Structure formats: C-alpha cells, structure tokens
PDB file of C-alpha atoms in Angstrom:
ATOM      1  CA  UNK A  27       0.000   0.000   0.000  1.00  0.00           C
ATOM      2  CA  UNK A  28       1.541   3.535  -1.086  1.00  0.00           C
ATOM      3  CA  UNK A  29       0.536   5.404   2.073  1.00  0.00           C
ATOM      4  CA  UNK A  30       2.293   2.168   4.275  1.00  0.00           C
ATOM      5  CA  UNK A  31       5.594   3.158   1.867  1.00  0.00           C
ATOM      6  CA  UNK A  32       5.210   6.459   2.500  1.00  0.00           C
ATOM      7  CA  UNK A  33       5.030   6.461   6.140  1.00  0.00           C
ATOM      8  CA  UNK A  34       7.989   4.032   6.367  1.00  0.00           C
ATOM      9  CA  UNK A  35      10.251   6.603   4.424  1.00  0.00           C
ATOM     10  CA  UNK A  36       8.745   9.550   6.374  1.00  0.00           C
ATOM     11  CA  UNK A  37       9.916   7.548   9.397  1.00  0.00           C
ATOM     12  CA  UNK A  38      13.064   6.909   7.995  1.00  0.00           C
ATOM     13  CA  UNK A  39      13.956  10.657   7.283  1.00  0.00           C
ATOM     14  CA  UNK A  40      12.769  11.538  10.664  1.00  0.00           C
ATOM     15  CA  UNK A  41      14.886   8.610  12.718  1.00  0.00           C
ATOM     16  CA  UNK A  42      17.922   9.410  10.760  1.00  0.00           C
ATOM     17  CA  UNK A  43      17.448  12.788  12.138  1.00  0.00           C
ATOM     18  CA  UNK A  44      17.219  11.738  15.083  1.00  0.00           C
ATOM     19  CA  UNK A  45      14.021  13.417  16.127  1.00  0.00           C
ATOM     20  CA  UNK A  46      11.071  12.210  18.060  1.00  0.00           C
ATOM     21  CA  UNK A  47       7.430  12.065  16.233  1.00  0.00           C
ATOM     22  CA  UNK A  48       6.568  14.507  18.682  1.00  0.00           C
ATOM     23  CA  UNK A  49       9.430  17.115  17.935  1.00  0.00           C
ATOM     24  CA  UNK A  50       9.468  16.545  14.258  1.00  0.00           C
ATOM     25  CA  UNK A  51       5.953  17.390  14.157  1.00  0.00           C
ATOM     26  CA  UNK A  52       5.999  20.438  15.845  1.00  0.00           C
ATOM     27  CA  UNK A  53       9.156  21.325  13.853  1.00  0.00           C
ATOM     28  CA  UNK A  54       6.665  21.656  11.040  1.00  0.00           C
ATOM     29  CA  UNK A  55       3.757  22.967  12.546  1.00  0.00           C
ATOM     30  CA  UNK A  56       1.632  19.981  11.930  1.00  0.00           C
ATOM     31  CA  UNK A  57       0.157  17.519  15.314  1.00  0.00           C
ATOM     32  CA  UNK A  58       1.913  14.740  16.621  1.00  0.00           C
ATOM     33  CA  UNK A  59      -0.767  12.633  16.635  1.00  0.00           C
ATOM     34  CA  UNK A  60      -1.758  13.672  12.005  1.00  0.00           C
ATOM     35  CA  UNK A  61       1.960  13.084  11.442  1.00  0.00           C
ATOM     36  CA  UNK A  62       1.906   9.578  13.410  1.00  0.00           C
ATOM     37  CA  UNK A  63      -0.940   8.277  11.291  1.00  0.00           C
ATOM     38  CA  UNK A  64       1.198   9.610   8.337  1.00  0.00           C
ATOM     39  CA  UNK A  65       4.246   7.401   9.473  1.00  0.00           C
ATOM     40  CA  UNK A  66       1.601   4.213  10.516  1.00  0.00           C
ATOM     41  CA  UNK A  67       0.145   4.479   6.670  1.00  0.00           C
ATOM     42  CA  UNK A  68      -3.345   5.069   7.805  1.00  0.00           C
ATOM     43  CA  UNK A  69      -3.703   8.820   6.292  1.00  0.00           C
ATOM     44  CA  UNK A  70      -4.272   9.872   2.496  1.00  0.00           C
ATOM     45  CA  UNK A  71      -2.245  13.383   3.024  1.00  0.00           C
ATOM     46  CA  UNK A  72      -2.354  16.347   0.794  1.00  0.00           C
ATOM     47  CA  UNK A  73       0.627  17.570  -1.022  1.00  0.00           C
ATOM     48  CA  UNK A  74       0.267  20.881   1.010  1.00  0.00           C
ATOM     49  CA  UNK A  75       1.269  18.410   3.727  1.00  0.00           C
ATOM     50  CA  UNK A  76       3.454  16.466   1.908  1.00  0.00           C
ATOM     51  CA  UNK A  77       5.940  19.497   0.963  1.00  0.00           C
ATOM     52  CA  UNK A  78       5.745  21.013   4.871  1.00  0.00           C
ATOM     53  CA  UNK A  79       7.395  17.393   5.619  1.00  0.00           C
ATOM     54  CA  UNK A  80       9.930  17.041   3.020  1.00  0.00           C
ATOM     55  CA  UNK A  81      11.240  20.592   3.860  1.00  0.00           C
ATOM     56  CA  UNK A  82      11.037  19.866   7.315  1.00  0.00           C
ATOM     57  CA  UNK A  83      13.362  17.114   6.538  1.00  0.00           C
ATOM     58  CA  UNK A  84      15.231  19.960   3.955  1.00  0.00           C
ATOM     59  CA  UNK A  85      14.587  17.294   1.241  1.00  0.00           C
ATOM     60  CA  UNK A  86      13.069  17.533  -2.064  1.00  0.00           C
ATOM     61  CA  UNK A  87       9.603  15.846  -2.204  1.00  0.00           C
ATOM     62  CA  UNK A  88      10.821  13.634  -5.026  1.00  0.00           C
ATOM     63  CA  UNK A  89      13.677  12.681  -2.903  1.00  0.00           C
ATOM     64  CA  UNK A  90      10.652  11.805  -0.238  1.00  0.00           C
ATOM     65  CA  UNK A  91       8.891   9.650  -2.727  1.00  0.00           C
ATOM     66  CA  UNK A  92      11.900   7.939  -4.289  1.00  0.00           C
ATOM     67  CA  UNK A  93      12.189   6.347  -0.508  1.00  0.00           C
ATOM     68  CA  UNK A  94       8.599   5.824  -0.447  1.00  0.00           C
ATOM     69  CA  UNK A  95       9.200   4.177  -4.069  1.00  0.00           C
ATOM     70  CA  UNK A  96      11.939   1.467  -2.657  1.00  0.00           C
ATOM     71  CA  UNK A  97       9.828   1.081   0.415  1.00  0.00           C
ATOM     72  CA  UNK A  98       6.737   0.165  -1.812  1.00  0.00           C
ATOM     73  CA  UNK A  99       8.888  -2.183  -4.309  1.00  0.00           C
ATOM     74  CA  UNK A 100      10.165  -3.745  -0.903  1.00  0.00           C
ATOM     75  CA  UNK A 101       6.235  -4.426  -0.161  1.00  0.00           C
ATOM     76  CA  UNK A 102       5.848  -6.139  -3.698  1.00  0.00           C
ATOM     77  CA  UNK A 103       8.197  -8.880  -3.206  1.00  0.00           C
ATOM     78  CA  UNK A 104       6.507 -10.005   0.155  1.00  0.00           C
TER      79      UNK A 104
END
C-alpha cells in the first residue's frame, strides 16, 4: 500500500534525524498525533502536507517519494 511506503520513508527521514514524532511534528507545525498516522500508513495526506514534511526534513519531495518508491517495491516482493 503507497501510504504504508510512504510512512515508512517519512519515518526513515525523521529517525535518521534523530528526532522524536513529537518534535518533528511540531518542527513543522503539523500535530503529533496527524503526522503519526502519516508514518503508521493510515492517512491519504495532501501535497500541502506532503511538501511542509519534506522541507522539514530539507529534502526535495521527489527525494521523499523515491524512498517511499523502494519502500513500496520492498512491499511487492513479500
């Protein structure tokens, strides 16, 4: 599922950062509790939201769905 890939590579980003859901999310201006669903794959987000996270993570947001991309080829093979 795309918004599972998605999430995992949002999650990756942020943990390579270093940076709790909770401080990542207010880093951006967005709740802890939208961006969590983001990273669990249970929300369809906007690309209004999608661009706040990729800058938060001072990434493009192709570079954001190229991760999501090898995330959701990863999901294929299972």
């Amino acid at each position: 599922m795309v918004q599972k890939a998605f999430g995992l590579a949002c999650k990756s980003f942020r943990e390579r950062q270093g940076m709790s859901q909770e401080k990542y999310a207010l880093s951006i201006g967005m709740d802890r509790t939208y961006y969590a669903s983001v990273e669990s794959g249970k929300r369809n987000i906007s690309l209004q939201n999608i661009k706040k996270i990729a800058d938060g993570f001072g990434i493009t947001m192709a570079s954001l769905f190229e991760e999501s991309e090898k995330y959701l080829n990863d999901q294929r093979r299972e």
